[in-house]
Amino acid sequence: MLRFDGVSKTYGDSAAVDGVTLDFAPGAFVALVGASGSGKSTLLRTVNRLAEPTAGRVLLDEQDVAALPSVALRRQVGFVFQAIGLFPHLTVAENITIGPRIQGMPIAAGRVAELLDLVQLPAELATRMPAQLSGGQQQRVGIARALATSPPLLLLDEPFGALDPVTRDALGRQVRALHDELALTTVLVTHDMAEALLLCDRVVVLDRGRVVADETPASLLDGAGGPKAQALVAVPRDQARRLAGVQQ
Ligand code: ADP
Ligand code: MG
């Protein structure tokens, strides 16, 4: 479905992404984890050409994204940004429909209600302005917008970063449920290893632009993946241990 084939991206003389080769099968739910500055966003952005690789190729269904017409690319890839990025002067409904409309493939009016329902928002919110929504509701609209053209591939770049822990946990589970229900292929960028372990089928760890681990949550918890990955796994594990200690 999605393949990074020796992808590098350099800015000046430093490599943000450094020779990444990865294959994502249809239906996979993969976490991309790593410290701030490890190249997660840059790698994700090569898929929809917001960043152009300096070397290597990104393939969507065997086709080089560099050669895909941008309308086809937008239709195939839903992208959810960390900074939610709704247009403040447009209603919720307009925010959801503007992308497809600009690309010359307007979506049917009834589709907005359907998309809001999909992300568990009441249909009445369609006429609100973004400022009249909570952070969690805004990010749900961001997800609805990404899904407007029914793309098979959903890319989420730290989508829950700005949310309170309760909303974050609920929304994370709902994204997982949507992935299963719509049979999506999903890549979730997060710096939170607990979130990655709990939601995803596979965890890829980036360090300074390179893949240093590519494991299932179960094998990471069994100690696989090397020191960088294990340092990340140690954080939620130690927290769980300390919480158990508090309880006694
Ligand atoms: P992450 O998402 O893991 O925090 P990024 O992909 O945003 O990491 O950044 C990886 C590296 O590339 C960082 O060192 C960052 O400063 C650099 N970088 C990212 N985008 C640009 C850009 N447009 N120009 C110059 N450097 C950039
Ligand atoms: Mg980032």
PDB file of C-alpha atoms and ligand atoms in Angstrom:
ATOM      1  CA  MET A   1       0.000   0.000   0.000  1.00  0.00           C
ATOM      2  CA  LEU A   2       2.685   2.484   1.113  1.00  0.00           C
ATOM      3  CA  ARG A   3       6.410   2.034   0.631  1.00  0.00           C
ATOM      4  CA  PHE A   4       9.359   4.219   1.517  1.00  0.00           C
ATOM      5  CA  ASP A   5      12.236   3.144  -0.658  1.00  0.00           C
ATOM      6  CA  GLY A   6      15.539   4.548   0.590  1.00  0.00           C
ATOM      7  CA  VAL A   7      13.980   7.916   1.390  1.00  0.00           C
ATOM      8  CA  SER A   8      16.262  10.739   2.539  1.00  0.00           C
ATOM      9  CA  LYS A   9      15.538  14.404   3.044  1.00  0.00           C
ATOM     10  CA  THR A  10      18.320  16.822   3.814  1.00  0.00           C
ATOM     11  CA  TYR A  11      18.051  20.475   4.799  1.00  0.00           C
ATOM     12  CA  GLY A  12      21.368  22.201   4.173  1.00  0.00           C
ATOM     13  CA  ASP A  13      23.916  19.616   5.271  1.00  0.00           C
ATOM     14  CA  SER A  14      21.802  17.889   7.921  1.00  0.00           C
ATOM     15  CA  ALA A  15      19.609  14.900   7.192  1.00  0.00           C
ATOM     16  CA  ALA A  16      16.069  15.123   8.617  1.00  0.00           C
ATOM     17  CA  VAL A  17      15.326  11.678   7.137  1.00  0.00           C
ATOM     18  CA  ASP A  18      18.222   9.374   6.380  1.00  0.00           C
ATOM     19  CA  GLY A  19      17.741   6.353   4.137  1.00  0.00           C
ATOM     20  CA  VAL A  20      14.369   5.079   5.361  1.00  0.00           C
ATOM     21  CA  THR A  21      12.998   1.897   3.808  1.00  0.00           C
ATOM     22  CA  LEU A  22       9.633   0.722   5.113  1.00  0.00           C
ATOM     23  CA  ASP A  23       6.651  -1.200   3.766  1.00  0.00           C
ATOM     24  CA  PHE A  24       3.121  -0.760   5.053  1.00  0.00           C
ATOM     25  CA  ALA A  25       0.616  -3.436   4.071  1.00  0.00           C
ATOM     26  CA  PRO A  26      -3.055  -2.591   3.470  1.00  0.00           C
ATOM     27  CA  GLY A  27      -4.913  -2.526   6.778  1.00  0.00           C
ATOM     28  CA  ALA A  28      -1.825  -1.861   8.885  1.00  0.00           C
ATOM     29  CA  PHE A  29      -2.055   0.523  11.832  1.00  0.00           C
ATOM     30  CA  VAL A  30       1.516   1.692  12.384  1.00  0.00           C
ATOM     31  CA  ALA A  31       2.943   4.106  14.936  1.00  0.00           C
ATOM     32  CA  LEU A  32       5.910   6.260  14.029  1.00  0.00           C
ATOM     33  CA  VAL A  33       7.628   7.115  17.308  1.00  0.00           C
ATOM     34  CA  GLY A  34      10.718   9.120  18.151  1.00  0.00           C
ATOM     35  CA  ALA A  35      12.044  12.129  19.999  1.00  0.00           C
ATOM     36  CA  SER A  36      11.328  15.633  18.823  1.00  0.00           C
ATOM     37  CA  GLY A  37      13.407  16.340  15.710  1.00  0.00           C
ATOM     38  CA  SER A  38      13.869  12.658  14.792  1.00  0.00           C
ATOM     39  CA  GLY A  39      12.257  13.191  11.370  1.00  0.00           C
ATOM     40  CA  LYS A  40       8.737  11.848  11.946  1.00  0.00           C
ATOM     41  CA  SER A  41       6.874  14.789  10.401  1.00  0.00           C
ATOM     42  CA  THR A  42       9.305  15.101   7.511  1.00  0.00           C
ATOM     43  CA  LEU A  43       8.924  11.415   6.649  1.00  0.00           C
ATOM     44  CA  LEU A  44       5.129  11.652   6.776  1.00  0.00           C
ATOM     45  CA  ARG A  45       5.171  14.812   4.680  1.00  0.00           C
ATOM     46  CA  THR A  46       7.047  13.084   1.851  1.00  0.00           C
ATOM     47  CA  VAL A  47       3.904  11.001   1.251  1.00  0.00           C
ATOM     48  CA  ASN A  48       1.715  13.918   0.213  1.00  0.00           C
ATOM     49  CA  ARG A  49       4.643  15.872  -1.246  1.00  0.00           C
ATOM     50  CA  LEU A  50       4.699  18.560   1.436  1.00  0.00           C
ATOM     51  CA  ALA A  51       8.377  17.542   1.592  1.00  0.00           C
ATOM     52  CA  GLU A  52      10.186  16.280  -1.465  1.00  0.00           C
ATOM     53  CA  PRO A  53      12.784  13.529  -0.856  1.00  0.00           C
ATOM     54  CA  THR A  54      16.372  14.386  -1.722  1.00  0.00           C
ATOM     55  CA  ALA A  55      16.897  10.691  -2.436  1.00  0.00           C
ATOM     56  CA  GLY A  56      14.694   7.621  -2.723  1.00  0.00           C
ATOM     57  CA  ARG A  57      11.051   7.211  -3.613  1.00  0.00           C
ATOM     58  CA  VAL A  58       7.686   7.016  -1.914  1.00  0.00           C
ATOM     59  CA  LEU A  59       5.302   4.546  -3.516  1.00  0.00           C
ATOM     60  CA  LEU A  60       1.534   4.428  -3.095  1.00  0.00           C
ATOM     61  CA  ASP A  61       0.116   1.214  -4.520  1.00  0.00           C
ATOM     62  CA  GLU A  62       3.360   0.765  -6.471  1.00  0.00           C
ATOM     63  CA  GLN A  63       3.142   4.274  -7.957  1.00  0.00           C
ATOM     64  CA  ASP A  64       5.747   6.923  -7.261  1.00  0.00           C
ATOM     65  CA  VAL A  65       3.935   9.792  -5.529  1.00  0.00           C
ATOM     66  CA  ALA A  66       6.215  12.219  -7.402  1.00  0.00           C
ATOM     67  CA  ALA A  67       4.447  11.175 -10.605  1.00  0.00           C
ATOM     68  CA  LEU A  68       0.860  11.202  -9.283  1.00  0.00           C
ATOM     69  CA  PRO A  69      -1.427  14.101 -10.230  1.00  0.00           C
ATOM     70  CA  SER A  70      -2.059  16.092  -7.054  1.00  0.00           C
ATOM     71  CA  VAL A  71      -5.829  15.518  -7.170  1.00  0.00           C
ATOM     72  CA  ALA A  72      -5.287  11.745  -7.215  1.00  0.00           C
ATOM     73  CA  LEU A  73      -2.785  12.060  -4.383  1.00  0.00           C
ATOM     74  CA  ARG A  74      -5.143  14.174  -2.234  1.00  0.00           C
ATOM     75  CA  ARG A  75      -7.964  11.742  -2.854  1.00  0.00           C
ATOM     76  CA  GLN A  76      -5.886   8.774  -1.742  1.00  0.00           C
ATOM     77  CA  VAL A  77      -4.258  10.288   1.330  1.00  0.00           C
ATOM     78  CA  GLY A  78      -6.070  11.813   4.299  1.00  0.00           C
ATOM     79  CA  PHE A  79      -3.779  13.978   6.422  1.00  0.00           C
ATOM     80  CA  VAL A  80      -4.436  15.166   9.980  1.00  0.00           C
ATOM     81  CA  PHE A  81      -2.084  17.826  11.300  1.00  0.00           C
ATOM     82  CA  GLN A  82      -0.857  18.420  14.808  1.00  0.00           C
ATOM     83  CA  ALA A  83      -1.891  22.070  14.759  1.00  0.00           C
ATOM     84  CA  ILE A  84      -5.439  21.273  13.733  1.00  0.00           C
ATOM     85  CA  GLY A  85      -5.424  23.958  11.057  1.00  0.00           C
ATOM     86  CA  LEU A  86      -9.136  24.596  10.560  1.00  0.00           C
ATOM     87  CA  PHE A  87      -9.932  27.802   8.690  1.00  0.00           C
ATOM     88  CA  PRO A  88     -11.228  30.102  11.448  1.00  0.00           C
ATOM     89  CA  HIS A  89     -13.541  32.100   9.180  1.00  0.00           C
ATOM     90  CA  LEU A  90     -15.283  29.031   7.713  1.00  0.00           C
ATOM     91  CA  THR A  91     -17.990  26.919   9.348  1.00  0.00           C
ATOM     92  CA  VAL A  92     -17.375  23.290  10.295  1.00  0.00           C
ATOM     93  CA  ALA A  93     -19.212  22.116   7.160  1.00  0.00           C
ATOM     94  CA  GLU A  94     -17.225  24.477   4.938  1.00  0.00           C
ATOM     95  CA  ASN A  95     -13.965  23.338   6.519  1.00  0.00           C
ATOM     96  CA  ILE A  96     -14.840  19.734   5.691  1.00  0.00           C
ATOM     97  CA  THR A  97     -15.946  20.394   2.114  1.00  0.00           C
ATOM     98  CA  ILE A  98     -13.493  23.060   0.964  1.00  0.00           C
ATOM     99  CA  GLY A  99     -10.609  20.711   0.076  1.00  0.00           C
ATOM    100  CA  PRO A 100     -12.590  18.466  -2.269  1.00  0.00           C
ATOM    101  CA  ARG A 101     -14.372  21.515  -3.730  1.00  0.00           C
ATOM    102  CA  ILE A 102     -11.089  23.253  -4.571  1.00  0.00           C
ATOM    103  CA  GLN A 103      -9.878  20.050  -6.184  1.00  0.00           C
ATOM    104  CA  GLY A 104     -12.948  20.011  -8.402  1.00  0.00           C
ATOM    105  CA  MET A 105     -14.656  17.011  -6.820  1.00  0.00           C
ATOM    106  CA  PRO A 106     -17.277  18.474  -4.486  1.00  0.00           C
ATOM    107  CA  ILE A 107     -18.812  16.086  -1.982  1.00  0.00           C
ATOM    108  CA  ALA A 108     -22.575  15.701  -1.562  1.00  0.00           C
ATOM    109  CA  ALA A 109     -24.294  17.792   1.126  1.00  0.00           C
ATOM    110  CA  GLY A 110     -25.469  14.721   3.035  1.00  0.00           C
ATOM    111  CA  ARG A 111     -21.880  13.564   3.298  1.00  0.00           C
ATOM    112  CA  VAL A 112     -21.060  16.225   5.908  1.00  0.00           C
ATOM    113  CA  ALA A 113     -23.614  14.803   8.341  1.00  0.00           C
ATOM    114  CA  GLU A 114     -22.287  11.324   7.608  1.00  0.00           C
ATOM    115  CA  LEU A 115     -18.684  12.417   8.297  1.00  0.00           C
ATOM    116  CA  LEU A 116     -19.662  14.209  11.515  1.00  0.00           C
ATOM    117  CA  ASP A 117     -21.449  11.073  12.630  1.00  0.00           C
ATOM    118  CA  LEU A 118     -18.354   9.026  11.805  1.00  0.00           C
ATOM    119  CA  VAL A 119     -16.248  11.111  14.208  1.00  0.00           C
ATOM    120  CA  GLN A 120     -19.057  11.157  16.787  1.00  0.00           C
ATOM    121  CA  LEU A 121     -20.042  14.803  16.504  1.00  0.00           C
ATOM    122  CA  PRO A 122     -23.688  15.935  16.420  1.00  0.00           C
ATOM    123  CA  ALA A 123     -24.906  17.152  13.009  1.00  0.00           C
ATOM    124  CA  GLU A 124     -25.845  20.563  14.521  1.00  0.00           C
ATOM    125  CA  LEU A 125     -22.141  21.417  14.769  1.00  0.00           C
ATOM    126  CA  ALA A 126     -21.987  21.759  10.980  1.00  0.00           C
ATOM    127  CA  THR A 127     -22.931  25.438  11.111  1.00  0.00           C
ATOM    128  CA  ARG A 128     -20.596  26.408  13.992  1.00  0.00           C
ATOM    129  CA  MET A 129     -17.320  28.250  13.641  1.00  0.00           C
ATOM    130  CA  PRO A 130     -14.124  26.466  14.818  1.00  0.00           C
ATOM    131  CA  ALA A 131     -13.694  28.916  17.739  1.00  0.00           C
ATOM    132  CA  GLN A 132     -17.026  27.664  19.095  1.00  0.00           C
ATOM    133  CA  LEU A 133     -15.673  24.121  19.486  1.00  0.00           C
ATOM    134  CA  SER A 134     -13.492  22.479  22.138  1.00  0.00           C
ATOM    135  CA  GLY A 135     -10.000  21.284  21.145  1.00  0.00           C
ATOM    136  CA  GLY A 136     -11.222  17.694  20.972  1.00  0.00           C
ATOM    137  CA  GLN A 137     -14.172  18.654  18.783  1.00  0.00           C
ATOM    138  CA  GLN A 138     -11.863  20.645  16.493  1.00  0.00           C
ATOM    139  CA  GLN A 139      -9.576  17.677  16.070  1.00  0.00           C
ATOM    140  CA  ARG A 140     -12.596  15.472  15.283  1.00  0.00           C
ATOM    141  CA  VAL A 141     -13.474  17.944  12.522  1.00  0.00           C
ATOM    142  CA  GLY A 142      -9.857  17.671  11.339  1.00  0.00           C
ATOM    143  CA  ILE A 143     -10.282  13.905  11.110  1.00  0.00           C
ATOM    144  CA  ALA A 144     -13.650  14.235   9.335  1.00  0.00           C
ATOM    145  CA  ARG A 145     -11.994  16.585   6.850  1.00  0.00           C
ATOM    146  CA  ALA A 146      -9.178  14.111   6.215  1.00  0.00           C
ATOM    147  CA  LEU A 147     -11.739  11.373   5.550  1.00  0.00           C
ATOM    148  CA  ALA A 148     -13.975  13.484   3.273  1.00  0.00           C
ATOM    149  CA  THR A 149     -12.829  11.852   0.034  1.00  0.00           C
ATOM    150  CA  SER A 150     -12.810   8.341   1.595  1.00  0.00           C
ATOM    151  CA  PRO A 151      -9.037   7.910   1.222  1.00  0.00           C
ATOM    152  CA  PRO A 152      -7.681   4.414   1.867  1.00  0.00           C
ATOM    153  CA  LEU A 153      -4.617   5.873   3.631  1.00  0.00           C
ATOM    154  CA  LEU A 154      -4.834   8.024   6.758  1.00  0.00           C
ATOM    155  CA  LEU A 155      -1.754   9.865   8.053  1.00  0.00           C
ATOM    156  CA  LEU A 156      -1.934  11.526  11.459  1.00  0.00           C
ATOM    157  CA  ASP A 157       0.885  13.782  12.670  1.00  0.00           C
ATOM    158  CA  GLU A 158       0.670  13.980  16.482  1.00  0.00           C
ATOM    159  CA  PRO A 159      -3.066  14.571  16.223  1.00  0.00           C
ATOM    160  CA  PHE A 160      -3.725  14.397  19.957  1.00  0.00           C
ATOM    161  CA  GLY A 161      -0.843  16.571  21.157  1.00  0.00           C
ATOM    162  CA  ALA A 162      -2.928  19.535  22.242  1.00  0.00           C
ATOM    163  CA  LEU A 163      -5.690  17.545  23.969  1.00  0.00           C
ATOM    164  CA  ASP A 164      -6.294  16.813  27.631  1.00  0.00           C
ATOM    165  CA  PRO A 165      -5.494  13.218  28.659  1.00  0.00           C
ATOM    166  CA  VAL A 166      -9.113  12.024  28.897  1.00  0.00           C
ATOM    167  CA  THR A 167     -10.059  13.405  25.465  1.00  0.00           C
ATOM    168  CA  ARG A 168      -6.782  12.148  24.049  1.00  0.00           C
ATOM    169  CA  ASP A 169      -7.393   8.607  25.244  1.00  0.00           C
ATOM    170  CA  ALA A 170     -10.989   8.558  23.974  1.00  0.00           C
ATOM    171  CA  LEU A 171     -10.100  10.027  20.588  1.00  0.00           C
ATOM    172  CA  GLY A 172      -7.188   7.624  20.167  1.00  0.00           C
ATOM    173  CA  ARG A 173      -9.467   4.644  20.664  1.00  0.00           C
ATOM    174  CA  GLN A 174     -12.041   6.102  18.295  1.00  0.00           C
ATOM    175  CA  VAL A 175      -9.432   6.584  15.586  1.00  0.00           C
ATOM    176  CA  ARG A 176      -8.476   2.937  16.033  1.00  0.00           C
ATOM    177  CA  ALA A 177     -12.154   1.938  15.742  1.00  0.00           C
ATOM    178  CA  LEU A 178     -12.525   4.061  12.587  1.00  0.00           C
ATOM    179  CA  HIS A 179      -9.433   2.434  11.128  1.00  0.00           C
ATOM    180  CA  ASP A 180     -10.970  -0.997  11.708  1.00  0.00           C
ATOM    181  CA  GLU A 181     -14.454  -0.027  10.538  1.00  0.00           C
ATOM    182  CA  LEU A 182     -13.305   1.667   7.321  1.00  0.00           C
ATOM    183  CA  ALA A 183     -10.477  -0.832   6.661  1.00  0.00           C
ATOM    184  CA  LEU A 184      -7.943   1.998   6.421  1.00  0.00           C
ATOM    185  CA  THR A 185      -4.174   1.878   6.348  1.00  0.00           C
ATOM    186  CA  THR A 186      -3.089   4.262   9.088  1.00  0.00           C
ATOM    187  CA  VAL A 187       0.196   5.834  10.144  1.00  0.00           C
ATOM    188  CA  LEU A 188       0.085   7.623  13.496  1.00  0.00           C
ATOM    189  CA  VAL A 189       2.993   9.860  14.445  1.00  0.00           C
ATOM    190  CA  THR A 190       3.334  10.214  18.196  1.00  0.00           C
ATOM    191  CA  HIS A 191       6.071  10.839  20.736  1.00  0.00           C
ATOM    192  CA  ASP A 192       4.054   8.875  23.280  1.00  0.00           C
ATOM    193  CA  MET A 193       5.192   5.246  23.410  1.00  0.00           C
ATOM    194  CA  ALA A 194       2.268   4.221  25.649  1.00  0.00           C
ATOM    195  CA  GLU A 195      -0.169   5.468  23.010  1.00  0.00           C
ATOM    196  CA  ALA A 196       1.748   3.630  20.286  1.00  0.00           C
ATOM    197  CA  LEU A 197       1.838   0.369  22.248  1.00  0.00           C
ATOM    198  CA  LEU A 198      -1.863   0.524  23.122  1.00  0.00           C
ATOM    199  CA  LEU A 199      -3.300   1.547  19.749  1.00  0.00           C
ATOM    200  CA  CYS A 200      -1.073   0.174  17.011  1.00  0.00           C
ATOM    201  CA  ASP A 201      -0.147  -3.185  15.478  1.00  0.00           C
ATOM    202  CA  ARG A 202       3.380  -2.154  14.698  1.00  0.00           C
ATOM    203  CA  VAL A 203       5.746   0.444  16.116  1.00  0.00           C
ATOM    204  CA  VAL A 204       8.526   2.022  14.046  1.00  0.00           C
ATOM    205  CA  VAL A 205      11.087   4.010  16.039  1.00  0.00           C
ATOM    206  CA  LEU A 206      13.002   6.834  14.349  1.00  0.00           C
ATOM    207  CA  ASP A 207      16.225   8.268  15.706  1.00  0.00           C
ATOM    208  CA  ARG A 208      18.008  11.083  13.889  1.00  0.00           C
ATOM    209  CA  GLY A 209      16.185  10.279  10.685  1.00  0.00           C
ATOM    210  CA  ARG A 210      16.884   6.550  10.737  1.00  0.00           C
ATOM    211  CA  VAL A 211      14.700   3.557  11.566  1.00  0.00           C
ATOM    212  CA  VAL A 212      16.188   1.995  14.693  1.00  0.00           C
ATOM    213  CA  ALA A 213      13.335  -0.391  15.534  1.00  0.00           C
ATOM    214  CA  ASP A 214      10.352  -1.933  13.768  1.00  0.00           C
ATOM    215  CA  GLU A 215       8.464  -4.250  16.100  1.00  0.00           C
ATOM    216  CA  THR A 216       5.042  -5.311  17.313  1.00  0.00           C
ATOM    217  CA  PRO A 217       3.947  -3.875  20.675  1.00  0.00           C
ATOM    218  CA  ALA A 218       4.192  -7.364  22.194  1.00  0.00           C
ATOM    219  CA  SER A 219       7.811  -7.849  21.147  1.00  0.00           C
ATOM    220  CA  LEU A 220       8.766  -4.340  22.281  1.00  0.00           C
ATOM    221  CA  LEU A 221       7.307  -5.177  25.677  1.00  0.00           C
ATOM    222  CA  ASP A 222       9.322  -8.403  25.558  1.00  0.00           C
ATOM    223  CA  GLY A 223      12.515  -6.380  25.256  1.00  0.00           C
ATOM    224  CA  ALA A 224      13.089  -6.356  21.465  1.00  0.00           C
ATOM    225  CA  GLY A 225      14.028  -3.358  19.325  1.00  0.00           C
ATOM    226  CA  GLY A 226      17.342  -2.249  20.798  1.00  0.00           C
ATOM    227  CA  PRO A 227      18.353   0.405  23.328  1.00  0.00           C
ATOM    228  CA  LYS A 228      16.636   3.441  21.756  1.00  0.00           C
ATOM    229  CA  ALA A 229      13.280   1.663  21.572  1.00  0.00           C
ATOM    230  CA  GLN A 230      13.678   0.180  25.037  1.00  0.00           C
ATOM    231  CA  ALA A 231      14.455   3.610  26.511  1.00  0.00           C
ATOM    232  CA  LEU A 232      11.080   4.775  25.173  1.00  0.00           C
ATOM    233  CA  VAL A 233       9.260   1.671  26.430  1.00  0.00           C
ATOM    234  CA  ALA A 234      10.810   2.154  29.875  1.00  0.00           C
ATOM    235  CA  VAL A 235       8.858   5.388  30.424  1.00  0.00           C
ATOM    236  CA  PRO A 236       5.285   3.996  30.557  1.00  0.00           C
ATOM    237  CA  ARG A 237       6.558   0.804  32.181  1.00  0.00           C
ATOM    238  CA  ASP A 238       8.180   2.737  35.035  1.00  0.00           C
ATOM    239  CA  GLN A 239       5.096   4.908  35.393  1.00  0.00           C
ATOM    240  CA  ALA A 240       2.900   1.815  35.712  1.00  0.00           C
ATOM    241  CA  ARG A 241       5.266   0.418  38.337  1.00  0.00           C
ATOM    242  CA  ARG A 242       5.319   3.671  40.300  1.00  0.00           C
ATOM    243  CA  LEU A 243       1.523   3.912  40.152  1.00  0.00           C
ATOM    244  CA  ALA A 244       1.260   0.384  41.515  1.00  0.00           C
ATOM    245  CA  GLY A 245       3.614   1.480  44.304  1.00  0.00           C
ATOM    246  CA  VAL A 246       1.441   4.481  45.189  1.00  0.00           C
ATOM    247  CA  GLN A 247      -1.588   2.234  45.480  1.00  0.00           C
ATOM    248  CA  GLN A 248      -0.040  -0.008  48.140  1.00  0.00           C
TER     249      GLN A 248
HETATM  250  P1  ADP B   1       9.831  15.434  14.298  1.00  0.00           P
HETATM  251  O1  ADP B   1       8.531  15.524  13.585  1.00  0.00           O
HETATM  252  O2  ADP B   1      10.258  14.036  14.607  1.00  0.00           O
HETATM  253  O3  ADP B   1       9.874  16.293  15.527  1.00  0.00           O
HETATM  254  P2  ADP B   1      10.856  16.851  11.994  1.00  0.00           P
HETATM  255  O4  ADP B   1      10.632  15.949  10.846  1.00  0.00           O
HETATM  256  O5  ADP B   1       9.916  17.986  12.163  1.00  0.00           O
HETATM  257  O6  ADP B   1      10.982  15.998  13.334  1.00  0.00           O
HETATM  258  O7  ADP B   1      12.312  17.481  11.881  1.00  0.00           O
HETATM  259  C1  ADP B   1      13.473  16.693  11.669  1.00  0.00           C
HETATM  260  C2  ADP B   1      14.686  17.614  11.513  1.00  0.00           C
HETATM  261  O8  ADP B   1      14.579  18.347  10.305  1.00  0.00           O
HETATM  262  C3  ADP B   1      14.809  18.639  12.632  1.00  0.00           C
HETATM  263  O9  ADP B   1      16.156  18.800  12.934  1.00  0.00           O
HETATM  264  C4  ADP B   1      14.227  19.886  12.004  1.00  0.00           C
HETATM  265  O10 ADP B   1      14.788  21.031  12.565  1.00  0.00           O
HETATM  266  C5  ADP B   1      14.610  19.731  10.548  1.00  0.00           C
HETATM  267  N1  ADP B   1      13.643  20.366   9.634  1.00  0.00           N
HETATM  268  C6  ADP B   1      12.354  20.014   9.475  1.00  0.00           C
HETATM  269  N2  ADP B   1      11.735  20.769   8.564  1.00  0.00           N
HETATM  270  C7  ADP B   1      12.679  21.669   8.145  1.00  0.00           C
HETATM  271  C8  ADP B   1      12.668  22.746   7.201  1.00  0.00           C
HETATM  272  N3  ADP B   1      11.575  23.052   6.496  1.00  0.00           N
HETATM  273  N4  ADP B   1      13.830  23.437   7.031  1.00  0.00           N
HETATM  274  C9  ADP B   1      14.935  23.118   7.725  1.00  0.00           C
HETATM  275  N5  ADP B   1      15.002  22.116   8.634  1.00  0.00           N
HETATM  276  C10 ADP B   1      13.903  21.398   8.836  1.00  0.00           C
HETATM  277 MG    MG B   2       6.758  16.524  14.078  1.00  0.00          MG
END
